[in-house]
CSV table of C-alpha atoms and ligand atoms in Angstrom, one decimal:
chain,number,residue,atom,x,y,z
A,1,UNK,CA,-59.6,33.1,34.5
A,2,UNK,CA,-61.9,30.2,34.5
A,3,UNK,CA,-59.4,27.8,35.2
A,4,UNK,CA,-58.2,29.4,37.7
A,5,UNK,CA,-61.6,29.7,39.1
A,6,UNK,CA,-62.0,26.4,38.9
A,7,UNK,CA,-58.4,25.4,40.6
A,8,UNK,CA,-59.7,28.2,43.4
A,9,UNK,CA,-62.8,26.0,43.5
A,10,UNK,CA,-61.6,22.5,44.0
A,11,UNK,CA,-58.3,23.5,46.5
A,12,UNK,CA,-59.4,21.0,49.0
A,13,UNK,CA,-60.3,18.6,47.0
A,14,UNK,CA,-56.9,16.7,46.0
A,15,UNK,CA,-58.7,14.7,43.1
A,16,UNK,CA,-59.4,17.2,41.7
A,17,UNK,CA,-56.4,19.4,41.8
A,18,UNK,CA,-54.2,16.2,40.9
A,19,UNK,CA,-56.3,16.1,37.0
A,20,UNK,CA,-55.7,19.8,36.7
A,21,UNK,CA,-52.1,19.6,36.6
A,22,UNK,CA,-52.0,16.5,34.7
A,23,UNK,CA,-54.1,18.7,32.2
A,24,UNK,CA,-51.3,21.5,32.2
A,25,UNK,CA,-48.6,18.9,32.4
A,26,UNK,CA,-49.8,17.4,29.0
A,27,UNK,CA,-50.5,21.5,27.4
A,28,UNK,CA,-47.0,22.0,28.4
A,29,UNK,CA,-45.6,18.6,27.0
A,30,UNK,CA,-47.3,19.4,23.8
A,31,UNK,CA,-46.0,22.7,23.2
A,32,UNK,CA,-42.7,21.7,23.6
A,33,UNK,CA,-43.4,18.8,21.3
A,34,UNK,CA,-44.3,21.0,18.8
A,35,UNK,CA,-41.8,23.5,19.1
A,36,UNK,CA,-38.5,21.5,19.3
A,37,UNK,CA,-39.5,18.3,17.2
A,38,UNK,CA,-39.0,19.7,13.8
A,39,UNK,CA,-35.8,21.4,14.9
A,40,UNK,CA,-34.2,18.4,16.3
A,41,UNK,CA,-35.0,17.0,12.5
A,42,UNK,CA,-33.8,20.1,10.7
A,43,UNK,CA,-30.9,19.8,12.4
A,44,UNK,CA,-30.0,16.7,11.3
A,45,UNK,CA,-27.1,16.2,8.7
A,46,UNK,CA,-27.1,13.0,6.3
A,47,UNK,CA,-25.2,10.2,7.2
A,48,UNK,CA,-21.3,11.1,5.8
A,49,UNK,CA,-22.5,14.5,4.3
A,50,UNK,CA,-21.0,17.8,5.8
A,51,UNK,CA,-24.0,20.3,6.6
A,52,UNK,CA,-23.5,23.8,6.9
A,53,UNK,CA,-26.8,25.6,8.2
A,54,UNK,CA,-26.2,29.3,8.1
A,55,UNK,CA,-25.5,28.9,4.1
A,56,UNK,CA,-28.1,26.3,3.7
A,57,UNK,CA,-25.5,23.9,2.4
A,58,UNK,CA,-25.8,20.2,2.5
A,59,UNK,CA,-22.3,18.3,0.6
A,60,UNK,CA,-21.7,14.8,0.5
A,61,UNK,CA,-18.2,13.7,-1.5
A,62,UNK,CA,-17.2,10.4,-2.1
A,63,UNK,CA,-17.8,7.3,-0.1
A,64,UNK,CA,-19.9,4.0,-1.0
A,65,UNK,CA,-23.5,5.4,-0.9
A,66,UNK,CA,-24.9,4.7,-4.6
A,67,UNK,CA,-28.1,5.9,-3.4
A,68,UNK,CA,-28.9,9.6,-3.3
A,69,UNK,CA,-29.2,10.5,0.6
A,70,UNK,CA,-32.7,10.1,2.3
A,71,UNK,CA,-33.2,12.2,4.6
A,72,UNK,CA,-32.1,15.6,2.8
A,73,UNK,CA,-32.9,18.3,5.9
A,74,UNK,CA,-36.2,20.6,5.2
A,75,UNK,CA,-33.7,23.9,5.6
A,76,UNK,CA,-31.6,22.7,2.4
A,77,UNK,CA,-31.2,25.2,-0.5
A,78,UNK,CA,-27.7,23.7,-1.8
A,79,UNK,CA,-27.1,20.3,-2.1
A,80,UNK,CA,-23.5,18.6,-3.6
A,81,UNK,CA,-23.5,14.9,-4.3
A,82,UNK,CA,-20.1,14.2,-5.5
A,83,UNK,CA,-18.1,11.2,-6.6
A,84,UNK,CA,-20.2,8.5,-5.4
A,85,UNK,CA,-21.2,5.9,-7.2
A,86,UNK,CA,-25.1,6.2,-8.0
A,87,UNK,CA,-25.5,4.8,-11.5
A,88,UNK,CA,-29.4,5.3,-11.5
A,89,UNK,CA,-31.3,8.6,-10.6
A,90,UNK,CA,-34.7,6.6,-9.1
A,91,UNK,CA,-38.2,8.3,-9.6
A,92,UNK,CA,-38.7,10.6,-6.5
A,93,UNK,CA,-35.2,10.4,-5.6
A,94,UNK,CA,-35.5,13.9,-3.7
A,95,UNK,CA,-39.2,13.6,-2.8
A,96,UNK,CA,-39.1,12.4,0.7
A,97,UNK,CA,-42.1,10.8,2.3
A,98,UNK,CA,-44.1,12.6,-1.1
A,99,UNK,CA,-42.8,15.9,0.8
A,100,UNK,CA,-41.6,18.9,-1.2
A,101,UNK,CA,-37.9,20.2,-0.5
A,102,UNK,CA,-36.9,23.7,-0.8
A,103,UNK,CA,-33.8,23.0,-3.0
A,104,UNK,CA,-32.7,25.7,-5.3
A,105,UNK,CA,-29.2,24.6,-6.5
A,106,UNK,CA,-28.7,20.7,-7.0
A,107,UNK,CA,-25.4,19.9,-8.1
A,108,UNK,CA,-24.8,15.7,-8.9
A,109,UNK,CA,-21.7,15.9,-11.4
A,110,UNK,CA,-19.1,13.1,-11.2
A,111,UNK,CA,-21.4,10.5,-10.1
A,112,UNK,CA,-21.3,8.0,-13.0
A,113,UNK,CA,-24.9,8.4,-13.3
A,114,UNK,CA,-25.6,6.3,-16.6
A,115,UNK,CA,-29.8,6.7,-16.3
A,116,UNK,CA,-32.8,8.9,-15.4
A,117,UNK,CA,-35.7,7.5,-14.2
A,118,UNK,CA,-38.6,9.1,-15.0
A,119,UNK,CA,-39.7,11.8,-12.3
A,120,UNK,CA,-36.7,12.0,-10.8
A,121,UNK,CA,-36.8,15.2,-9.6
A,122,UNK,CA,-40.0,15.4,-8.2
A,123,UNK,CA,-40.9,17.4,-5.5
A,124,UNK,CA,-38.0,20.2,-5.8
A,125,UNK,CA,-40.4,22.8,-6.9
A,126,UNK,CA,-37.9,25.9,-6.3
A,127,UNK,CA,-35.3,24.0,-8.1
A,128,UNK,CA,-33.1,26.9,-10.2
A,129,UNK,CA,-29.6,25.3,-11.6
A,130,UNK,CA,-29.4,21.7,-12.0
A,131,UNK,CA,-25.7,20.4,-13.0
A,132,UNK,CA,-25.6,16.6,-14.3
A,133,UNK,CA,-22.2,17.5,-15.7
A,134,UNK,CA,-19.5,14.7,-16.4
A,135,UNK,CA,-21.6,11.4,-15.8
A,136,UNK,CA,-22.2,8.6,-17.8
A,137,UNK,CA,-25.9,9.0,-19.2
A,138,UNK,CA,-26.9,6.3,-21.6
A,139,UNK,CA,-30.7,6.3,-20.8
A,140,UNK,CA,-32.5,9.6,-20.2
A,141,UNK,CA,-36.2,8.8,-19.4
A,142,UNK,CA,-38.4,11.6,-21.9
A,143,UNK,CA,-40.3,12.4,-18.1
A,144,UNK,CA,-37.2,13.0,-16.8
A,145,UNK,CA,-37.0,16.6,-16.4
A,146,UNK,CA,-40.9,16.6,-15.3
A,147,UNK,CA,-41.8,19.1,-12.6
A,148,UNK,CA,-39.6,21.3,-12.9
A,149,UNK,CA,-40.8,24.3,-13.4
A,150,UNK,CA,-38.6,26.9,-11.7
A,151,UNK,CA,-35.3,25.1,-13.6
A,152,UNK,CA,-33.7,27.8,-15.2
A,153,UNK,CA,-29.9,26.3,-15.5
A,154,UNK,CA,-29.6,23.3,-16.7
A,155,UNK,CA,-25.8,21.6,-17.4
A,156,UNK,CA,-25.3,18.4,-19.1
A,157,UNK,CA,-21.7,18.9,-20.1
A,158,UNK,CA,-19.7,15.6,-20.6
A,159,UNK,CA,-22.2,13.3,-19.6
A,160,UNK,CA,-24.2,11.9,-22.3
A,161,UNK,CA,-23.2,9.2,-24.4
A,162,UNK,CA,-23.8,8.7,-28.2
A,163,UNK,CA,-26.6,6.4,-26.9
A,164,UNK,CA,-28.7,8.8,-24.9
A,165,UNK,CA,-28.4,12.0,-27.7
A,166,UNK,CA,-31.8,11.0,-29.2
A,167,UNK,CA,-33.3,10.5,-26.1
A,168,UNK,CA,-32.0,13.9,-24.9
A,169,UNK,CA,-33.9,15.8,-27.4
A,170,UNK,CA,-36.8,14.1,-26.1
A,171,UNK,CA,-36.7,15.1,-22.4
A,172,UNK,CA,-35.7,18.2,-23.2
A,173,UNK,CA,-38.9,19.1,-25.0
A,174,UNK,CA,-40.7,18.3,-21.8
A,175,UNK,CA,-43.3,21.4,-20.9
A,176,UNK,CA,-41.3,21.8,-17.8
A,177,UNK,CA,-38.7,23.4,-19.2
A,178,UNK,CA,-40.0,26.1,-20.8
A,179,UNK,CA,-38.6,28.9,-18.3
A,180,UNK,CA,-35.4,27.7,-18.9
A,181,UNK,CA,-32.6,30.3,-19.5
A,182,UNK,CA,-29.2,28.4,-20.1
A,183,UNK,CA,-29.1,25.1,-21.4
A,184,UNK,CA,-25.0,23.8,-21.6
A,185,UNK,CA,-24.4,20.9,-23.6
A,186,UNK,CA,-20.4,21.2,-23.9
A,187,UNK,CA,-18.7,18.0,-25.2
A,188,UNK,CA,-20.9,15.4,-25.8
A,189,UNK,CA,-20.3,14.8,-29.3
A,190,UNK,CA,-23.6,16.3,-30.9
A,191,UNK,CA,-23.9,16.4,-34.3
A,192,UNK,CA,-27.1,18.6,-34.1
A,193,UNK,CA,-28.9,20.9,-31.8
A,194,UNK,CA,-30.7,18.1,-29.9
A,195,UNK,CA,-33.9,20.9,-29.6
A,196,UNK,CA,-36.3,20.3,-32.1
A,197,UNK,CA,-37.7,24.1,-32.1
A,198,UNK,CA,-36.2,27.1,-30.1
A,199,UNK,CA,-39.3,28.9,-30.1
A,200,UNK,CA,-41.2,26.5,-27.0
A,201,UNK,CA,-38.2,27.5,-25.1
A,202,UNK,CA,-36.8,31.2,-22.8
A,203,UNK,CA,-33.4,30.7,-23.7
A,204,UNK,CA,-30.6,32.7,-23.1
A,205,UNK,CA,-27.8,30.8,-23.5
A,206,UNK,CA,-27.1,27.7,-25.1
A,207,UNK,CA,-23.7,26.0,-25.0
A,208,UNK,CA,-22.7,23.3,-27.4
A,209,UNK,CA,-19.1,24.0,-27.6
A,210,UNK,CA,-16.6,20.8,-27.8
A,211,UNK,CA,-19.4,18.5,-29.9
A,212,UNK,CA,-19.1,16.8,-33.3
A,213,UNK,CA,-21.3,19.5,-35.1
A,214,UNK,CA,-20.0,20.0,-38.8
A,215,UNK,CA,-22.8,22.3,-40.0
A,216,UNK,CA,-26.2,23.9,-38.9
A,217,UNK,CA,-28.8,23.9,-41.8
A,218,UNK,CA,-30.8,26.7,-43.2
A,219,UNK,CA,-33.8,25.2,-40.8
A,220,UNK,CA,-31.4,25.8,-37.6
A,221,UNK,CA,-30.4,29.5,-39.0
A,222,UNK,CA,-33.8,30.5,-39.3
A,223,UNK,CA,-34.9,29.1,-36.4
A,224,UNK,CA,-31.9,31.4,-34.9
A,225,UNK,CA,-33.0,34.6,-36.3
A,226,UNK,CA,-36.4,34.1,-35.3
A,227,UNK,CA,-35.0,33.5,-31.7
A,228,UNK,CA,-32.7,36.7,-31.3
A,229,UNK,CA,-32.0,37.0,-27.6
A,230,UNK,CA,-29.9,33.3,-27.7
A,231,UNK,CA,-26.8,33.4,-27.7
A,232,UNK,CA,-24.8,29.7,-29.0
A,233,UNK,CA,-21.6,28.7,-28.2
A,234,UNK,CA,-19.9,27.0,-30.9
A,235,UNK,CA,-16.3,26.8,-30.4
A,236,UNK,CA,-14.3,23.7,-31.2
A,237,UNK,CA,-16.8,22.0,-33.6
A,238,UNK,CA,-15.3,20.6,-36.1
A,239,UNK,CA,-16.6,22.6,-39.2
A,240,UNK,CA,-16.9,21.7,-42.9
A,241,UNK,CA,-16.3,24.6,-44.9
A,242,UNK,CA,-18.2,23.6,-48.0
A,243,UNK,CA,-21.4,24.9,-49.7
A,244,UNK,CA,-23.9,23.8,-47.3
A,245,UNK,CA,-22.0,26.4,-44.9
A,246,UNK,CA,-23.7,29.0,-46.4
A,247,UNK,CA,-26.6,30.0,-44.5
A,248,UNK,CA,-24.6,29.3,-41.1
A,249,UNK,CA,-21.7,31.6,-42.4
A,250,UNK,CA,-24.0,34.5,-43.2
A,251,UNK,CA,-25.5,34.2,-39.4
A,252,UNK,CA,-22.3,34.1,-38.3
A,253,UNK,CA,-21.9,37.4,-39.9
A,254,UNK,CA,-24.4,39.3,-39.7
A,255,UNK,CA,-26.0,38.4,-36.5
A,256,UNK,CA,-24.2,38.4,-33.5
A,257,UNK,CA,-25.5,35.5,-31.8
A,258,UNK,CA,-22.4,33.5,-31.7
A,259,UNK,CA,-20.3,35.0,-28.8
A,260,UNK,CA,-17.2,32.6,-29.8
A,261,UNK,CA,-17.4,33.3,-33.4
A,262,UNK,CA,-13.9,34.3,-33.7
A,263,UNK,CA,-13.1,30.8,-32.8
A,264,UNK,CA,-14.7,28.8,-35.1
A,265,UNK,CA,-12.3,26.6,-37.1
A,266,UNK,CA,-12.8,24.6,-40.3
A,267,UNK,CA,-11.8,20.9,-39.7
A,268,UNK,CA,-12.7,19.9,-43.9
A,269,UNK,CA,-11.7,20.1,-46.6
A,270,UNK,CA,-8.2,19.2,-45.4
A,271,UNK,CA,-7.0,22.9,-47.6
A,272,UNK,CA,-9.2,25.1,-45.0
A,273,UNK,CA,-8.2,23.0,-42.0
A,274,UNK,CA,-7.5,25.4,-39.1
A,275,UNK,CA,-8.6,28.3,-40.9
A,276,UNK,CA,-11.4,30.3,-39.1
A,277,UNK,CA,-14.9,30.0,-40.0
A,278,UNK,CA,-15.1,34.0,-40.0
A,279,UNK,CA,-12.4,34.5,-42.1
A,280,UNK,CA,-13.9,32.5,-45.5
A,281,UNK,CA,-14.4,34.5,-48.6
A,282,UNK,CA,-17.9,34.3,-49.2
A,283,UNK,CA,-16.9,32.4,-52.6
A,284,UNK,CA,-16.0,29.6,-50.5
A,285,UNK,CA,-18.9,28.5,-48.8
A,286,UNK,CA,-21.5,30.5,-51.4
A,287,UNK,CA,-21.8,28.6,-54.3
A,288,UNK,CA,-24.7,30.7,-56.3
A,289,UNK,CA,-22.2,32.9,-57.3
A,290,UNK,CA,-20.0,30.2,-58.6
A,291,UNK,CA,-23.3,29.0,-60.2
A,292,UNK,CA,-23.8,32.4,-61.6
A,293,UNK,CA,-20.1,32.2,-63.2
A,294,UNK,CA,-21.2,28.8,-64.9
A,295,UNK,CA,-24.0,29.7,-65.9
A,296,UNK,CA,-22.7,33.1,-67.4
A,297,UNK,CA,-20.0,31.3,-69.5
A,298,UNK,CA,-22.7,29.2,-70.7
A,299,UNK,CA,-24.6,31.5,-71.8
A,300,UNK,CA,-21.8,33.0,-73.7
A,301,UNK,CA,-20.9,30.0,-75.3
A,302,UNK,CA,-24.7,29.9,-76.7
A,303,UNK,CA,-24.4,33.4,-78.2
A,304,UNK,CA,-21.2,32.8,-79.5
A,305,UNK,CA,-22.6,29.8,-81.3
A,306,UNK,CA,-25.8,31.6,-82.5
A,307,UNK,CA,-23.3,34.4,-83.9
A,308,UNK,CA,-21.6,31.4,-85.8
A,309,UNK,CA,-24.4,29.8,-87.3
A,310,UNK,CA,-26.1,33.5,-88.6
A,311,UNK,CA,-22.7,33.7,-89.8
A,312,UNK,CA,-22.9,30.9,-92.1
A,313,UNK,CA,-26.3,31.3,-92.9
A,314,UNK,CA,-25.7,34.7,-94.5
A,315,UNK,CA,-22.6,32.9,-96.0
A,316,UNK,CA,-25.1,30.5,-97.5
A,317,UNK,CA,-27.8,32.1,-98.5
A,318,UNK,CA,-25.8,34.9,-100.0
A,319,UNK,CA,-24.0,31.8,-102.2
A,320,UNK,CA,-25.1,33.4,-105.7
A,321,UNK,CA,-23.7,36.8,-105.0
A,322,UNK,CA,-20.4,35.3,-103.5
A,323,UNK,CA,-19.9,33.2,-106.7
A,324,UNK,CA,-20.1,36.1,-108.7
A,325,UNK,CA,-18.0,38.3,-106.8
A,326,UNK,CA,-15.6,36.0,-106.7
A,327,UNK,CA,-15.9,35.3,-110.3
A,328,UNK,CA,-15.4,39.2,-110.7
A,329,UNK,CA,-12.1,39.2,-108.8
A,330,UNK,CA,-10.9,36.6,-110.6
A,331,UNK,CA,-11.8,38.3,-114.2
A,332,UNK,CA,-10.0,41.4,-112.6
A,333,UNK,CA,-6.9,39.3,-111.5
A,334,UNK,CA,-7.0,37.4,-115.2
A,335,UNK,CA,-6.9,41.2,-116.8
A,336,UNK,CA,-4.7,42.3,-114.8
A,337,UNK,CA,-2.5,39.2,-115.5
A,338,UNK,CA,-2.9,39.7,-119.1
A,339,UNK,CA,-2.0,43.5,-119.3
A,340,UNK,CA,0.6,42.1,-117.3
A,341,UNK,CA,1.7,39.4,-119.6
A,342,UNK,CA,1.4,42.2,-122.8
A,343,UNK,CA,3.7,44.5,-121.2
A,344,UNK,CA,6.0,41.9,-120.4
A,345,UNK,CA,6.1,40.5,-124.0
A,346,UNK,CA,6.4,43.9,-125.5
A,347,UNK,CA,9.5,45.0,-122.8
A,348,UNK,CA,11.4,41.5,-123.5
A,349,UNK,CA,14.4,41.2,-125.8
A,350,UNK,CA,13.7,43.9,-129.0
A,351,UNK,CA,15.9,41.2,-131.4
A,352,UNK,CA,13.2,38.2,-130.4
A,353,UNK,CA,11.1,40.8,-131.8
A,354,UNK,CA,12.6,41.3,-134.7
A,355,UNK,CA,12.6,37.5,-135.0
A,356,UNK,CA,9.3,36.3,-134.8
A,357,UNK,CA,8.3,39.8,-137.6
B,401,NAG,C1,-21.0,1.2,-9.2
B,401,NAG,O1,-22.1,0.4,-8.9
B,401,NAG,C2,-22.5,-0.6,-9.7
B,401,NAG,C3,-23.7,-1.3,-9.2
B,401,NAG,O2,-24.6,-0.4,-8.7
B,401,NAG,C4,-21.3,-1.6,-9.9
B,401,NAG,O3,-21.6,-2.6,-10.8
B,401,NAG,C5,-20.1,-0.9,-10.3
B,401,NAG,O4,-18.9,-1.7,-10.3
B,401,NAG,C6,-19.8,0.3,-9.3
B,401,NAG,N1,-18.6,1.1,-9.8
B,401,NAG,C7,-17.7,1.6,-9.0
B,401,NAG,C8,-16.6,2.3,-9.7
B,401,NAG,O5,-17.7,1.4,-7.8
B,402,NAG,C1,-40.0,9.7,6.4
B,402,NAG,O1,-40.7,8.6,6.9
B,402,NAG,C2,-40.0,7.8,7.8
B,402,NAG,C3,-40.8,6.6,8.1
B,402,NAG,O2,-41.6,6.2,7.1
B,402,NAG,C4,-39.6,8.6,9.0
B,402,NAG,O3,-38.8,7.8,9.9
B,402,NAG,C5,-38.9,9.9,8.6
B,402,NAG,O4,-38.6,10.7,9.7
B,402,NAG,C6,-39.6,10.7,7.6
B,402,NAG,N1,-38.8,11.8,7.1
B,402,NAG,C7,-39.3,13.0,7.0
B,402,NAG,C8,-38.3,14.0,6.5
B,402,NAG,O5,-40.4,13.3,7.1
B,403,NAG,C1,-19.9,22.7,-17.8
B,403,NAG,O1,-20.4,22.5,-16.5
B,403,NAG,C2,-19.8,23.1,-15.5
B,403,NAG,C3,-20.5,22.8,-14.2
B,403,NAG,O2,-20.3,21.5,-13.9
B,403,NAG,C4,-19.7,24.6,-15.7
B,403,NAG,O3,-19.0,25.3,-14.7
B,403,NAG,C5,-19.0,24.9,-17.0
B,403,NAG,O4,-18.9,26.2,-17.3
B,403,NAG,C6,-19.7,24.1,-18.1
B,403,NAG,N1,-19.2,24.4,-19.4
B,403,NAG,C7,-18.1,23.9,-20.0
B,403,NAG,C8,-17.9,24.4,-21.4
B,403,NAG,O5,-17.4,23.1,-19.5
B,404,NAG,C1,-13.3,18.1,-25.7
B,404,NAG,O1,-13.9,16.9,-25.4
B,404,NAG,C2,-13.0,15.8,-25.3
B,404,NAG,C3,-13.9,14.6,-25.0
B,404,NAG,O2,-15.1,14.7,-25.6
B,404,NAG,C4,-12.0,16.0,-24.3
B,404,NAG,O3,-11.1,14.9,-24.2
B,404,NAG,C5,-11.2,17.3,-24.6
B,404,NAG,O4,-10.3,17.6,-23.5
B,404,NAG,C6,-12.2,18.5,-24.7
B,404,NAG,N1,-11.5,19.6,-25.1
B,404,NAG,C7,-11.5,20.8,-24.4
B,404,NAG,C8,-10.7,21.9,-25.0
B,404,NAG,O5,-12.2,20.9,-23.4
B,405,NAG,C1,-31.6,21.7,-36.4
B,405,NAG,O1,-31.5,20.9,-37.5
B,405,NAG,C2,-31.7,19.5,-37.2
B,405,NAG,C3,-31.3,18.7,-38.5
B,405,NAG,O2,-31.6,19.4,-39.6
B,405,NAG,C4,-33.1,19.3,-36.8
B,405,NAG,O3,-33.3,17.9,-36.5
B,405,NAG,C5,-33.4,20.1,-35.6
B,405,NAG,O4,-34.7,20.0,-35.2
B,405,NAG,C6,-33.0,21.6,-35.8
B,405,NAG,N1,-33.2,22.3,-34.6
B,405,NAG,C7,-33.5,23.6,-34.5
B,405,NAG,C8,-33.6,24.1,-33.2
B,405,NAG,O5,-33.7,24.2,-35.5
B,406,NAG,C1,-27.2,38.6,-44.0
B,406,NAG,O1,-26.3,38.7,-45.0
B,406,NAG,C2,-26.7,38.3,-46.3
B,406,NAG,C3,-25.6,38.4,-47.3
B,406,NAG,O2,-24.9,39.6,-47.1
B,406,NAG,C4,-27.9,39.2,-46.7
B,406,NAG,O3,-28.4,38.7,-47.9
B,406,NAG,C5,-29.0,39.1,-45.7
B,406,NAG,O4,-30.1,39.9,-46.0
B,406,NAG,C6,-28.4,39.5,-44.3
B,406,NAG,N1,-29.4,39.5,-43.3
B,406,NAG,C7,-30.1,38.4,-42.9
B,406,NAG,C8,-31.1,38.7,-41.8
B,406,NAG,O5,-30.0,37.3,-43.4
């Protein structure tokens, strides 16, 4: 109202109308600024990446880029990096300009990543499922999974080298994980659970099938039990069916934790090879009662020795009254042998008889 007042006011001076539509001109300008600026830079799709905006979809396959892209759109909520060559995951490798992206699912699998950097995911707060599947990791920064703290799918499946297992464990015990609900591990020849502790964790699911794991302790067990809403994947670890089996093969049993239990094979001693885990005899992997045999024969070898020695104790002590008894039988038998020797004289020949009168 005032300005138009004011444009009523001054419509015969030309000065004056000529700065009021400059004014307008320049409202205008920066409306249209502001509405179609950040569109024309939503729109934008990564150099050789394939956008798709309904789904929220950014992929990018192949080609020579051994960076991650730059200028990830703001609309993003799925982004593929596949088959390049990016060997190192730099610190804020998705934080553009220190901006936050609304990522949920990053997917970077077959990119011959060999390290982490620390803080390499910074600024993907929403981020849900990260898969770093079949890479080449040989250094895993222990800040590498920082900020994260909406992760709740994490896949590390045939990508980390012997190297990088003890630096695994570490990064995964960052804080940031916590919420996490499936952790896969598959094929990445662990010889352990590379957590230290289940109980910092939300777990759900953790897959560690196709690794080098021969037996989980009594520690791991209990740690199991106490955790009773995991569920571990085990198949195709090669298994030694000895003693130190035991506390695993109970869990096995009577928990039913392990979805893939039925598929657990015993790769030592070379007699059980093949057979399944499940089906053991408890005497073969529970050697207390084994133990308890020994033991039991042992103790009947002492009581039969005890018996013994009493044995000849009484023998011994009772020496006297043996002597005589034995003195008495033979007495008896000398009788005996002398009414027998009488009889036999006086039955012999009458005419000897009648000699010797
Ligand atoms: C990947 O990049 C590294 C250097 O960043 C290079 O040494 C290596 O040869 C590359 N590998 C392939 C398969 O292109
Ligand atoms: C990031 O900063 C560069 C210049 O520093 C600018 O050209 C680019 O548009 C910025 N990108 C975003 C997504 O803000
Ligand atoms: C490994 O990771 C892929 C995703 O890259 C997933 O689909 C698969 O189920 C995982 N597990 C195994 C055992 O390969
Ligand atoms: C198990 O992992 C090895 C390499 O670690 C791989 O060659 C093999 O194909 C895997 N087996 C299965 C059944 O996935
Ligand atoms: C499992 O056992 C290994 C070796 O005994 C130990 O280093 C690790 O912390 C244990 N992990 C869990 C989750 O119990
Ligand atoms: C599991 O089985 C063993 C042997 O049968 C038994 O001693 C034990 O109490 C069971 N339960 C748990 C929680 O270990």
């Amino acid at each position: 109202m005032r300005e138009k007042m004011w444009i009523f006011h001054c419509v015969y001076d030309t000065k004056c109308i000529f700065s009021v539509w400059t004014h307008w001109c320049l409202y205008y300008a920066a409306i249209v600024c502001l509405l179609f600026a950040p569109v024309r830079t939503n729109d934008a799709c990564p150099w050789s990446c394939i956008c798709a905006t309904e789904s929220g979809t950014v992929t990018c396959r192949d080609g020579g880029d051994t960076e991650v892209p730059g200028d990830v759109p703001k609309w993003t909520s799925t982004m593929i990096i596949k088959g390049r060559n990016i060997s190192t995951l730099r610190r804020d490798a998705f934080a553009t300009n220190g901006s936050e992206l609304q990522i949920v699912t990053l997917s970077l699998s077959h990119n011959g990543i060999r390290a982490i950097e620390p803080y390499a995911f910074l600024g993907l707060p929403r981020l849900h499922l990260l898969d770093l599947s079949h890479n080449r990791l040989d250094s895993i920064s222990d800040r590498a999974f920082h900020a994260l703290p909406e992760l709740r799918s994490l896949h590390l499946n045939y990508s980390v080298s012997p190297l990088a297992t003890a630096q695994l464990s570490d990064a995964l015990s960052a804080q940031s994980l916590r919420n996490l609900h499936r952790l896969e591990l598959a094929g990445n020849g662990l010889k352990t659970i590379p957590l230290m502790t289940l109980d910092i964790y939300n777990l759900y699911a953790l897959v560690l099938v196709n690794n080098s794991i021969e037996t989980l302790g009594r520690e791991n067990v209990t740690n199991l039990y106490q955790q009773g809403r995991v569920r571990v994947y085990l198949s195709l670890n090669p298994f030694r069916c000895n003693c130190d089996l035991v506390a695993f093969y109970y869990w096995l049993k009577n928990s039913s934790q392990c979805p893939d239990a039925g598929r657990l094979e015993c790769s030592e001693p070379d007699t059980k090879r093949g057979s399944p885990v499940e089906k053991l005899r408890v005497e073969d992997v529970d050697c207390t009662t084994e133990n308890l045999e020994a033991v039991s024969y042992v103790f009947l070898g002492i009581v039969l020795a005890l018996i013994g020695v009493v044995f000849l104790m009484v023998l011994y002590l009772n020496r006297g009254g043996i002597k005589r008894w034995l003195n008495n039988i033979r007495e008896a038998c000398r009788d005996q042998m002398e009414v027998y020797h009488y009889r036999y004289e006086q039955d012999s020949d009458p005419r000897l008889a009648n000699v010797a009168v």
